[in-house]
Short mmCIF file of C-alpha atoms in Angstrom, two decimals:
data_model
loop_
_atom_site.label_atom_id
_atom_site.label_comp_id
_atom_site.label_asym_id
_atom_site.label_seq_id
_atom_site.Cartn_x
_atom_site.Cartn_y
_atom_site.Cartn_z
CA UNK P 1 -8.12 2.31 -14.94
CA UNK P 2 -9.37 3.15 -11.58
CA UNK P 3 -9.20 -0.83 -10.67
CA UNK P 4 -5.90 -0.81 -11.67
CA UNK P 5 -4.91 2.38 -9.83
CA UNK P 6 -6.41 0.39 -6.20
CA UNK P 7 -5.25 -3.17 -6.64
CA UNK P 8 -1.30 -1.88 -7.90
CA UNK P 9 0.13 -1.86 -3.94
CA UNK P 10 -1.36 -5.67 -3.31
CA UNK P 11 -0.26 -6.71 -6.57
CA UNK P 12 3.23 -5.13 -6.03
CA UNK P 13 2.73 -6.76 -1.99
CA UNK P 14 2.70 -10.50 -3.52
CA UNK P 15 5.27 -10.34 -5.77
CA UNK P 16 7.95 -9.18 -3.53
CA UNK P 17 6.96 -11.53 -0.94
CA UNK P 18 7.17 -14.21 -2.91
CA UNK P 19 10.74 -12.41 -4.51
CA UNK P 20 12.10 -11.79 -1.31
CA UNK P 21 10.33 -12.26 2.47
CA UNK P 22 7.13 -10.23 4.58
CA UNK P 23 9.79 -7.30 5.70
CA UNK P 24 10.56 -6.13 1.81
CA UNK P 25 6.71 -6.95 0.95
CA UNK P 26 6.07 -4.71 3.50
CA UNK P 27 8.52 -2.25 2.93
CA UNK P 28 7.07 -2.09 -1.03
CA UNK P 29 3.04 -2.20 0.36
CA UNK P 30 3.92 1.01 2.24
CA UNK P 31 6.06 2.60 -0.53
CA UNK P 32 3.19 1.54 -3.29
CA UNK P 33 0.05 2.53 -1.33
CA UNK P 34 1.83 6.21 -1.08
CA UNK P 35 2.56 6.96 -4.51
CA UNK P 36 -1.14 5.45 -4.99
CA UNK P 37 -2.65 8.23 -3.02
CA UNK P 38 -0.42 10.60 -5.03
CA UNK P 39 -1.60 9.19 -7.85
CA UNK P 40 -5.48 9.47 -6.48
CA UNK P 41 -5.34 12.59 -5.19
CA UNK P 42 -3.55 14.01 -8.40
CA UNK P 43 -5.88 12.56 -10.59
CA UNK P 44 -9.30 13.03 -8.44
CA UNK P 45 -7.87 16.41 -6.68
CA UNK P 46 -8.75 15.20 -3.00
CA UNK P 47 -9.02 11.69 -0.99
CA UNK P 48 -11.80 9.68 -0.14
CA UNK P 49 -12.35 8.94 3.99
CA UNK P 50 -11.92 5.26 2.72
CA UNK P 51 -8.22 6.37 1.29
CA UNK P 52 -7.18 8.38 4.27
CA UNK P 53 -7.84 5.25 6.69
CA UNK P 54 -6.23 2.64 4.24
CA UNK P 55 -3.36 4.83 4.15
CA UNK P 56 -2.90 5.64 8.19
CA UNK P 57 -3.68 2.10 8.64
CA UNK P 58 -1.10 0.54 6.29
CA UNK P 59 1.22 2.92 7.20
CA UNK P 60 0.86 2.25 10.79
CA UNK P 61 0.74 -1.49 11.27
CA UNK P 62 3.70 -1.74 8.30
CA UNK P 63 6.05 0.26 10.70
CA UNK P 64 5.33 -1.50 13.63
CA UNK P 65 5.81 -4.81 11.09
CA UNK P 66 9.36 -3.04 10.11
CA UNK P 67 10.51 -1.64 13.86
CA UNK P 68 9.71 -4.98 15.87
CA UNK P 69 10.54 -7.60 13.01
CA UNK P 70 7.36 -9.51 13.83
CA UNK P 71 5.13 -11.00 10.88
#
């Protein structure tokens, strides 16, 4: 279940890029790895340092991706 739970946003990444382009991929990557910390931290009670980082970092390079429309 757990392996499920942390490949869902890449899974959900690849499809839509290949569905649409690398702005929408994005766009679902950021959306996905969000309700997967939800989902984590309603299932575990807290986040791992590991989540935290994944999360700031996707977050952050994904904007920057969406604001300056540069792969």
């Amino acid at each position: 279940m757990k392996f499920l739970i942390d490949f869902f946003p890449i899974l959900l990444f690849f499809v839509a890029y290949k569905m649409a382009d690398i702005y929408t991929a994005t766009g679902v990557l950021m959306a996905a790895t969000v309700l997967q910390m939800l989902l984590i931290y309603k299932l575990d009670g807290k986040l791992q340092t590991t989540h935290k980082v994944t999360l700031v970092l996707i977050l952050g390079f994904g904007a920057m991706t969406l604001a300056l429309h540069d792969e």
